[in-house]
PDB file of C-alpha atoms in Angstrom:
ATOM      1  CA  UNK A   1       0.000   0.003   0.002  1.00  0.00           C
ATOM      2  CA  UNK A   2       1.371   3.376  -0.992  1.00  0.00           C
ATOM      3  CA  UNK A   3       2.126   5.679   1.929  1.00  0.00           C
ATOM      4  CA  UNK A   4       3.150   9.304   1.587  1.00  0.00           C
ATOM      5  CA  UNK A   5       4.982  11.178   4.326  1.00  0.00           C
ATOM      6  CA  UNK A   6       5.817  14.856   4.567  1.00  0.00           C
ATOM      7  CA  UNK A   7       8.494  16.336   6.769  1.00  0.00           C
ATOM      8  CA  UNK A   8       8.401  18.679   8.616  1.00  0.00           C
ATOM      9  CA  UNK A   9       4.764  18.804   9.675  1.00  0.00           C
ATOM     10  CA  UNK A  10       5.192  22.511  10.438  1.00  0.00           C
ATOM     11  CA  UNK A  11       7.761  25.154   9.611  1.00  0.00           C
ATOM     12  CA  UNK A  12       8.117  28.797  10.625  1.00  0.00           C
ATOM     13  CA  UNK A  13      10.729  30.997   8.900  1.00  0.00           C
ATOM     14  CA  UNK A  14      11.503  34.680   8.497  1.00  0.00           C
ATOM     15  CA  UNK A  15      10.715  36.377   5.196  1.00  0.00           C
ATOM     16  CA  UNK A  16      13.412  36.025   2.552  1.00  0.00           C
ATOM     17  CA  UNK A  17      14.662  32.542   3.473  1.00  0.00           C
ATOM     18  CA  UNK A  18      14.988  29.786   0.907  1.00  0.00           C
ATOM     19  CA  UNK A  19      13.344  26.643   2.157  1.00  0.00           C
ATOM     20  CA  UNK A  20      12.840  23.000   1.297  1.00  0.00           C
ATOM     21  CA  UNK A  21       9.758  20.874   1.941  1.00  0.00           C
ATOM     22  CA  UNK A  22      10.200  17.126   1.810  1.00  0.00           C
ATOM     23  CA  UNK A  23       7.889  14.327   0.608  1.00  0.00           C
ATOM     24  CA  UNK A  24       8.640  10.605   0.611  1.00  0.00           C
ATOM     25  CA  UNK A  25       6.650   7.670  -0.728  1.00  0.00           C
ATOM     26  CA  UNK A  26       6.997   3.896  -0.293  1.00  0.00           C
ATOM     27  CA  UNK A  27       6.057   2.582  -3.753  1.00  0.00           C
ATOM     28  CA  UNK A  28       8.218   3.921  -6.624  1.00  0.00           C
ATOM     29  CA  UNK A  29       5.711   2.766  -9.230  1.00  0.00           C
ATOM     30  CA  UNK A  30       4.055   6.103  -9.642  1.00  0.00           C
ATOM     31  CA  UNK A  31       2.603   7.907 -12.617  1.00  0.00           C
ATOM     32  CA  UNK A  32       3.260  11.360 -11.382  1.00  0.00           C
ATOM     33  CA  UNK A  33       3.630  13.540  -8.277  1.00  0.00           C
ATOM     34  CA  UNK A  34       1.718  16.766  -7.651  1.00  0.00           C
ATOM     35  CA  UNK A  35       2.294  19.553  -5.153  1.00  0.00           C
ATOM     36  CA  UNK A  36      -0.687  21.564  -3.871  1.00  0.00           C
ATOM     37  CA  UNK A  37      -1.169  24.613  -1.703  1.00  0.00           C
ATOM     38  CA  UNK A  38      -4.080  24.927   0.675  1.00  0.00           C
ATOM     39  CA  UNK A  39      -4.957  28.128   2.442  1.00  0.00           C
ATOM     40  CA  UNK A  40      -6.981  27.875   5.716  1.00  0.00           C
ATOM     41  CA  UNK A  41     -10.641  27.011   5.029  1.00  0.00           C
ATOM     42  CA  UNK A  42      -9.997  26.839   1.265  1.00  0.00           C
ATOM     43  CA  UNK A  43      -9.603  24.278  -1.453  1.00  0.00           C
ATOM     44  CA  UNK A  44      -6.445  22.938  -3.022  1.00  0.00           C
ATOM     45  CA  UNK A  45      -4.499  24.867  -5.652  1.00  0.00           C
ATOM     46  CA  UNK A  46      -2.163  22.910  -7.874  1.00  0.00           C
ATOM     47  CA  UNK A  47       1.396  24.229  -7.840  1.00  0.00           C
ATOM     48  CA  UNK A  48       3.473  21.787  -9.848  1.00  0.00           C
ATOM     49  CA  UNK A  49       2.949  18.445 -11.522  1.00  0.00           C
ATOM     50  CA  UNK A  50       5.945  16.132 -12.231  1.00  0.00           C
ATOM     51  CA  UNK A  51       5.425  13.155 -14.523  1.00  0.00           C
ATOM     52  CA  UNK A  52       7.261   9.952 -13.640  1.00  0.00           C
ATOM     53  CA  UNK A  53       9.662  10.428 -16.559  1.00  0.00           C
ATOM     54  CA  UNK A  54      10.652  13.948 -15.397  1.00  0.00           C
ATOM     55  CA  UNK A  55      13.215  14.994 -12.754  1.00  0.00           C
ATOM     56  CA  UNK A  56      11.954  18.457 -11.943  1.00  0.00           C
ATOM     57  CA  UNK A  57       9.443  21.253 -12.686  1.00  0.00           C
ATOM     58  CA  UNK A  58       9.734  24.945 -12.052  1.00  0.00           C
ATOM     59  CA  UNK A  59       7.190  27.681 -11.701  1.00  0.00           C
ATOM     60  CA  UNK A  60       8.335  31.110 -10.625  1.00  0.00           C
ATOM     61  CA  UNK A  61       9.982  30.828  -7.205  1.00  0.00           C
ATOM     62  CA  UNK A  62       9.009  27.215  -6.931  1.00  0.00           C
ATOM     63  CA  UNK A  63      11.015  24.160  -7.943  1.00  0.00           C
ATOM     64  CA  UNK A  64       9.963  20.593  -7.370  1.00  0.00           C
ATOM     65  CA  UNK A  65      12.222  17.622  -7.948  1.00  0.00           C
ATOM     66  CA  UNK A  66      11.428  13.957  -8.162  1.00  0.00           C
ATOM     67  CA  UNK A  67      13.672  10.951  -7.465  1.00  0.00           C
ATOM     68  CA  UNK A  68      11.561   7.878  -8.056  1.00  0.00           C
ATOM     69  CA  UNK A  69      14.231   5.358  -7.190  1.00  0.00           C
ATOM     70  CA  UNK A  70      14.648   6.748  -3.724  1.00  0.00           C
ATOM     71  CA  UNK A  71      10.955   7.575  -3.307  1.00  0.00           C
ATOM     72  CA  UNK A  72      11.494  11.258  -2.640  1.00  0.00           C
ATOM     73  CA  UNK A  73      10.402  14.687  -3.828  1.00  0.00           C
ATOM     74  CA  UNK A  74      11.370  18.111  -2.632  1.00  0.00           C
ATOM     75  CA  UNK A  75       9.612  21.495  -3.065  1.00  0.00           C
ATOM     76  CA  UNK A  76      12.044  24.367  -3.025  1.00  0.00           C
ATOM     77  CA  UNK A  77      10.646  27.833  -2.332  1.00  0.00           C
ATOM     78  CA  UNK A  78      13.072  30.683  -3.032  1.00  0.00           C
ATOM     79  CA  UNK A  79      12.994  34.009  -1.239  1.00  0.00           C
ATOM     80  CA  UNK A  80       9.975  33.191   0.855  1.00  0.00           C
ATOM     81  CA  UNK A  81       7.270  35.790   1.434  1.00  0.00           C
ATOM     82  CA  UNK A  82       4.460  36.090   4.024  1.00  0.00           C
ATOM     83  CA  UNK A  83       1.995  35.329   1.200  1.00  0.00           C
ATOM     84  CA  UNK A  84       3.560  31.848   0.923  1.00  0.00           C
ATOM     85  CA  UNK A  85       2.064  30.992   4.315  1.00  0.00           C
ATOM     86  CA  UNK A  86      -0.201  27.952   3.753  1.00  0.00           C
ATOM     87  CA  UNK A  87      -0.268  24.206   4.034  1.00  0.00           C
ATOM     88  CA  UNK A  88       1.657  22.392   1.245  1.00  0.00           C
ATOM     89  CA  UNK A  89       0.440  18.957   0.250  1.00  0.00           C
ATOM     90  CA  UNK A  90       2.272  16.327  -1.745  1.00  0.00           C
ATOM     91  CA  UNK A  91       0.334  13.669  -3.629  1.00  0.00           C
ATOM     92  CA  UNK A  92       1.463  10.680  -5.742  1.00  0.00           C
ATOM     93  CA  UNK A  93      -0.544   9.377  -8.649  1.00  0.00           C
ATOM     94  CA  UNK A  94      -0.945   5.595  -8.838  1.00  0.00           C
ATOM     95  CA  UNK A  95      -3.088   4.196 -11.657  1.00  0.00           C
ATOM     96  CA  UNK A  96      -6.495   5.876 -11.016  1.00  0.00           C
ATOM     97  CA  UNK A  97      -5.821   7.361  -7.603  1.00  0.00           C
ATOM     98  CA  UNK A  98      -4.037  10.267  -6.032  1.00  0.00           C
ATOM     99  CA  UNK A  99      -2.621   9.532  -2.540  1.00  0.00           C
ATOM    100  CA  UNK A 100      -1.873  12.428  -0.255  1.00  0.00           C
ATOM    101  CA  UNK A 101       0.603  13.154   2.455  1.00  0.00           C
ATOM    102  CA  UNK A 102      -0.631  15.027   5.562  1.00  0.00           C
ATOM    103  CA  UNK A 103       1.072  18.228   4.569  1.00  0.00           C
ATOM    104  CA  UNK A 104       3.566  20.799   5.816  1.00  0.00           C
ATOM    105  CA  UNK A 105       2.106  23.894   7.474  1.00  0.00           C
ATOM    106  CA  UNK A 106       4.344  26.824   6.537  1.00  0.00           C
ATOM    107  CA  UNK A 107       4.360  30.218   8.226  1.00  0.00           C
ATOM    108  CA  UNK A 108       6.525  32.986   6.842  1.00  0.00           C
ATOM    109  CA  UNK A 109       6.777  35.980   9.200  1.00  0.00           C
ATOM    110  CA  UNK A 110       7.882  39.507   8.208  1.00  0.00           C
TER     111      UNK A 110
ATOM    112  CA  UNK B   1     -13.777  28.773 -16.953  1.00  0.00           C
ATOM    113  CA  UNK B   2     -15.394  27.494 -13.662  1.00  0.00           C
ATOM    114  CA  UNK B   3     -13.326  24.325 -13.346  1.00  0.00           C
ATOM    115  CA  UNK B   4     -14.809  22.092 -10.644  1.00  0.00           C
ATOM    116  CA  UNK B   5     -17.930  23.372  -8.874  1.00  0.00           C
ATOM    117  CA  UNK B   6     -19.269  21.916  -5.606  1.00  0.00           C
ATOM    118  CA  UNK B   7     -22.559  22.573  -3.920  1.00  0.00           C
ATOM    119  CA  UNK B   8     -23.404  23.277  -1.210  1.00  0.00           C
ATOM    120  CA  UNK B   9     -20.415  25.007   0.423  1.00  0.00           C
ATOM    121  CA  UNK B  10     -21.704  24.406   3.957  1.00  0.00           C
ATOM    122  CA  UNK B  11     -24.228  22.031   5.455  1.00  0.00           C
ATOM    123  CA  UNK B  12     -25.410  20.978   8.893  1.00  0.00           C
ATOM    124  CA  UNK B  13     -27.250  17.689   9.212  1.00  0.00           C
ATOM    125  CA  UNK B  14     -28.856  15.816  12.084  1.00  0.00           C
ATOM    126  CA  UNK B  15     -27.825  12.241  12.653  1.00  0.00           C
ATOM    127  CA  UNK B  16     -29.789   9.966  10.396  1.00  0.00           C
ATOM    128  CA  UNK B  17     -30.638  12.569   7.748  1.00  0.00           C
ATOM    129  CA  UNK B  18     -29.637  12.075   4.159  1.00  0.00           C
ATOM    130  CA  UNK B  19     -28.170  14.457   1.634  1.00  0.00           C
ATOM    131  CA  UNK B  20     -26.398  14.582  -1.681  1.00  0.00           C
ATOM    132  CA  UNK B  21     -23.288  16.609  -2.428  1.00  0.00           C
ATOM    133  CA  UNK B  22     -23.087  17.812  -5.979  1.00  0.00           C
ATOM    134  CA  UNK B  23     -20.034  18.189  -8.196  1.00  0.00           C
ATOM    135  CA  UNK B  24     -19.726  19.323 -11.765  1.00  0.00           C
ATOM    136  CA  UNK B  25     -16.684  19.991 -13.995  1.00  0.00           C
ATOM    137  CA  UNK B  26     -16.556  21.851 -17.262  1.00  0.00           C
ATOM    138  CA  UNK B  27     -13.063  20.735 -18.493  1.00  0.00           C
ATOM    139  CA  UNK B  28     -14.247  17.611 -20.355  1.00  0.00           C
ATOM    140  CA  UNK B  29     -12.313  15.438 -17.887  1.00  0.00           C
ATOM    141  CA  UNK B  30     -12.849  11.702 -17.887  1.00  0.00           C
ATOM    142  CA  UNK B  31     -12.107  10.933 -14.235  1.00  0.00           C
ATOM    143  CA  UNK B  32     -13.718  12.323 -11.129  1.00  0.00           C
ATOM    144  CA  UNK B  33     -13.120  11.800  -7.412  1.00  0.00           C
ATOM    145  CA  UNK B  34     -14.534  12.414  -3.974  1.00  0.00           C
ATOM    146  CA  UNK B  35     -12.174  12.951  -1.053  1.00  0.00           C
ATOM    147  CA  UNK B  36     -12.704  13.771   2.564  1.00  0.00           C
ATOM    148  CA  UNK B  37     -10.245  15.842   4.664  1.00  0.00           C
ATOM    149  CA  UNK B  38     -10.015  15.430   8.407  1.00  0.00           C
ATOM    150  CA  UNK B  39      -7.483  17.035  10.818  1.00  0.00           C
ATOM    151  CA  UNK B  40      -4.363  14.887  11.122  1.00  0.00           C
ATOM    152  CA  UNK B  41      -5.673  12.374   8.540  1.00  0.00           C
ATOM    153  CA  UNK B  42      -4.951  14.217   5.283  1.00  0.00           C
ATOM    154  CA  UNK B  43      -7.174  13.702   2.262  1.00  0.00           C
ATOM    155  CA  UNK B  44      -8.631  10.174   1.869  1.00  0.00           C
ATOM    156  CA  UNK B  45     -10.321   8.875  -1.280  1.00  0.00           C
ATOM    157  CA  UNK B  46     -13.982   7.900  -0.797  1.00  0.00           C
ATOM    158  CA  UNK B  47     -15.011   6.911  -4.348  1.00  0.00           C
ATOM    159  CA  UNK B  48     -13.841   7.658  -7.840  1.00  0.00           C
ATOM    160  CA  UNK B  49     -15.107   7.290 -11.372  1.00  0.00           C
ATOM    161  CA  UNK B  50     -12.422   6.575 -13.997  1.00  0.00           C
ATOM    162  CA  UNK B  51     -14.832   7.205 -16.844  1.00  0.00           C
ATOM    163  CA  UNK B  52     -18.540   7.888 -17.451  1.00  0.00           C
ATOM    164  CA  UNK B  53     -20.567   4.876 -16.378  1.00  0.00           C
ATOM    165  CA  UNK B  54     -17.967   3.433 -13.962  1.00  0.00           C
ATOM    166  CA  UNK B  55     -17.441   3.941 -10.230  1.00  0.00           C
ATOM    167  CA  UNK B  56     -15.047   2.307  -7.787  1.00  0.00           C
ATOM    168  CA  UNK B  57     -14.468   2.364  -4.070  1.00  0.00           C
ATOM    169  CA  UNK B  58     -11.569   4.243  -2.558  1.00  0.00           C
ATOM    170  CA  UNK B  59     -10.037   4.016   0.928  1.00  0.00           C
ATOM    171  CA  UNK B  60     -13.104   5.007   2.987  1.00  0.00           C
ATOM    172  CA  UNK B  61     -16.305   4.172   1.088  1.00  0.00           C
ATOM    173  CA  UNK B  62     -18.494   2.966   3.987  1.00  0.00           C
ATOM    174  CA  UNK B  63     -21.618   5.082   4.530  1.00  0.00           C
ATOM    175  CA  UNK B  64     -21.483   6.696   1.082  1.00  0.00           C
ATOM    176  CA  UNK B  65     -22.873   6.104  -2.403  1.00  0.00           C
ATOM    177  CA  UNK B  66     -21.972   7.830  -5.640  1.00  0.00           C
ATOM    178  CA  UNK B  67     -23.539   8.383  -9.036  1.00  0.00           C
ATOM    179  CA  UNK B  68     -21.704   9.455 -12.189  1.00  0.00           C
ATOM    180  CA  UNK B  69     -24.689  11.098 -13.809  1.00  0.00           C
ATOM    181  CA  UNK B  70     -22.904  12.015 -16.999  1.00  0.00           C
ATOM    182  CA  UNK B  71     -19.400  13.031 -17.944  1.00  0.00           C
ATOM    183  CA  UNK B  72     -19.694  16.355 -16.198  1.00  0.00           C
ATOM    184  CA  UNK B  73     -21.401  15.424 -12.905  1.00  0.00           C
ATOM    185  CA  UNK B  74     -20.430  13.119 -10.000  1.00  0.00           C
ATOM    186  CA  UNK B  75     -22.587  13.173  -6.883  1.00  0.00           C
ATOM    187  CA  UNK B  76     -21.897  11.824  -3.396  1.00  0.00           C
ATOM    188  CA  UNK B  77     -24.788  10.665  -1.251  1.00  0.00           C
ATOM    189  CA  UNK B  78     -24.943  10.103   2.486  1.00  0.00           C
ATOM    190  CA  UNK B  79     -27.957   7.903   3.132  1.00  0.00           C
ATOM    191  CA  UNK B  80     -27.955   8.128   6.938  1.00  0.00           C
ATOM    192  CA  UNK B  81     -25.530  10.718   8.199  1.00  0.00           C
ATOM    193  CA  UNK B  82     -23.397   9.933  11.271  1.00  0.00           C
ATOM    194  CA  UNK B  83     -21.233  12.314  13.401  1.00  0.00           C
ATOM    195  CA  UNK B  84     -18.177  10.462  12.082  1.00  0.00           C
ATOM    196  CA  UNK B  85     -18.980  11.845   8.657  1.00  0.00           C
ATOM    197  CA  UNK B  86     -18.369  15.410   9.847  1.00  0.00           C
ATOM    198  CA  UNK B  87     -15.575  16.508   7.525  1.00  0.00           C
ATOM    199  CA  UNK B  88     -14.645  18.693   4.567  1.00  0.00           C
ATOM    200  CA  UNK B  89     -15.481  16.997   1.268  1.00  0.00           C
ATOM    201  CA  UNK B  90     -13.571  17.767  -1.908  1.00  0.00           C
ATOM    202  CA  UNK B  91     -14.442  16.790  -5.490  1.00  0.00           C
ATOM    203  CA  UNK B  92     -11.694  16.578  -8.070  1.00  0.00           C
ATOM    204  CA  UNK B  93     -11.321  15.761 -11.711  1.00  0.00           C
ATOM    205  CA  UNK B  94      -8.604  14.709 -14.127  1.00  0.00           C
ATOM    206  CA  UNK B  95      -8.247  14.043 -17.793  1.00  0.00           C
ATOM    207  CA  UNK B  96      -7.153  10.590 -16.776  1.00  0.00           C
ATOM    208  CA  UNK B  97      -5.852   9.220 -13.514  1.00  0.00           C
ATOM    209  CA  UNK B  98      -2.232   9.685 -14.647  1.00  0.00           C
ATOM    210  CA  UNK B  99      -2.675  13.399 -15.298  1.00  0.00           C
ATOM    211  CA  UNK B 100      -2.860  16.347 -12.943  1.00  0.00           C
ATOM    212  CA  UNK B 101      -5.949  16.861 -10.764  1.00  0.00           C
ATOM    213  CA  UNK B 102      -8.174  19.912 -10.371  1.00  0.00           C
ATOM    214  CA  UNK B 103     -10.063  20.324  -7.121  1.00  0.00           C
ATOM    215  CA  UNK B 104     -13.268  22.071  -6.158  1.00  0.00           C
ATOM    216  CA  UNK B 105     -13.461  24.490  -3.217  1.00  0.00           C
ATOM    217  CA  UNK B 106     -14.964  21.937  -0.869  1.00  0.00           C
ATOM    218  CA  UNK B 107     -18.128  21.299   1.151  1.00  0.00           C
ATOM    219  CA  UNK B 108     -17.906  21.681   4.896  1.00  0.00           C
ATOM    220  CA  UNK B 109     -20.344  19.201   6.450  1.00  0.00           C
ATOM    221  CA  UNK B 110     -21.210  18.996  10.152  1.00  0.00           C
ATOM    222  CA  UNK B 111     -23.384  16.161  11.475  1.00  0.00           C
ATOM    223  CA  UNK B 112     -24.853  16.735  14.927  1.00  0.00           C
TER     224      UNK B 112
END
């Protein structure tokens, strides 16, 4: 059974720092991996989608990498801003399903 | 472009009542999903529909039924609501299961 773990569960950093969020999964037979952002009381916003054949994807200040063989993905956020404060969710796609980690709650303070 | 639309946004039910959560997507996606999100548990898959006319159980299907009415719409029904079904429910869609997912804004359900 696929299990997805995100570390750390919570993170508090000052504005301007570069930071890394980690995601690990137990079964390397995945189709893709997707990073989402969730603001309190809101839905999920897709940030980046990495197909299983890809090693990384970039969007603005965000960069996500994927290492299938080791069962790991990282989300790199450059020059963090208070507006980046949210919960970040990692999800792996297996056949017809998307399996989620429990998220990293990020707070960026001025 | 509305994406995935869920109704209602909020609902309070009494134990034993029934209700249907509605979901519609306008992206011509083949696959649709229902998840529930609980504190400390993450998002868990309730049911999914890989294509029009098919439905399958996910991780936590007990107490729920679904209907894929057509390609656009996928509804989730609670026949006899229980307090354990208090949660936030999200509908999602995808071109196919191996593509990216788009989520609705969620339905916050409280069962008292």
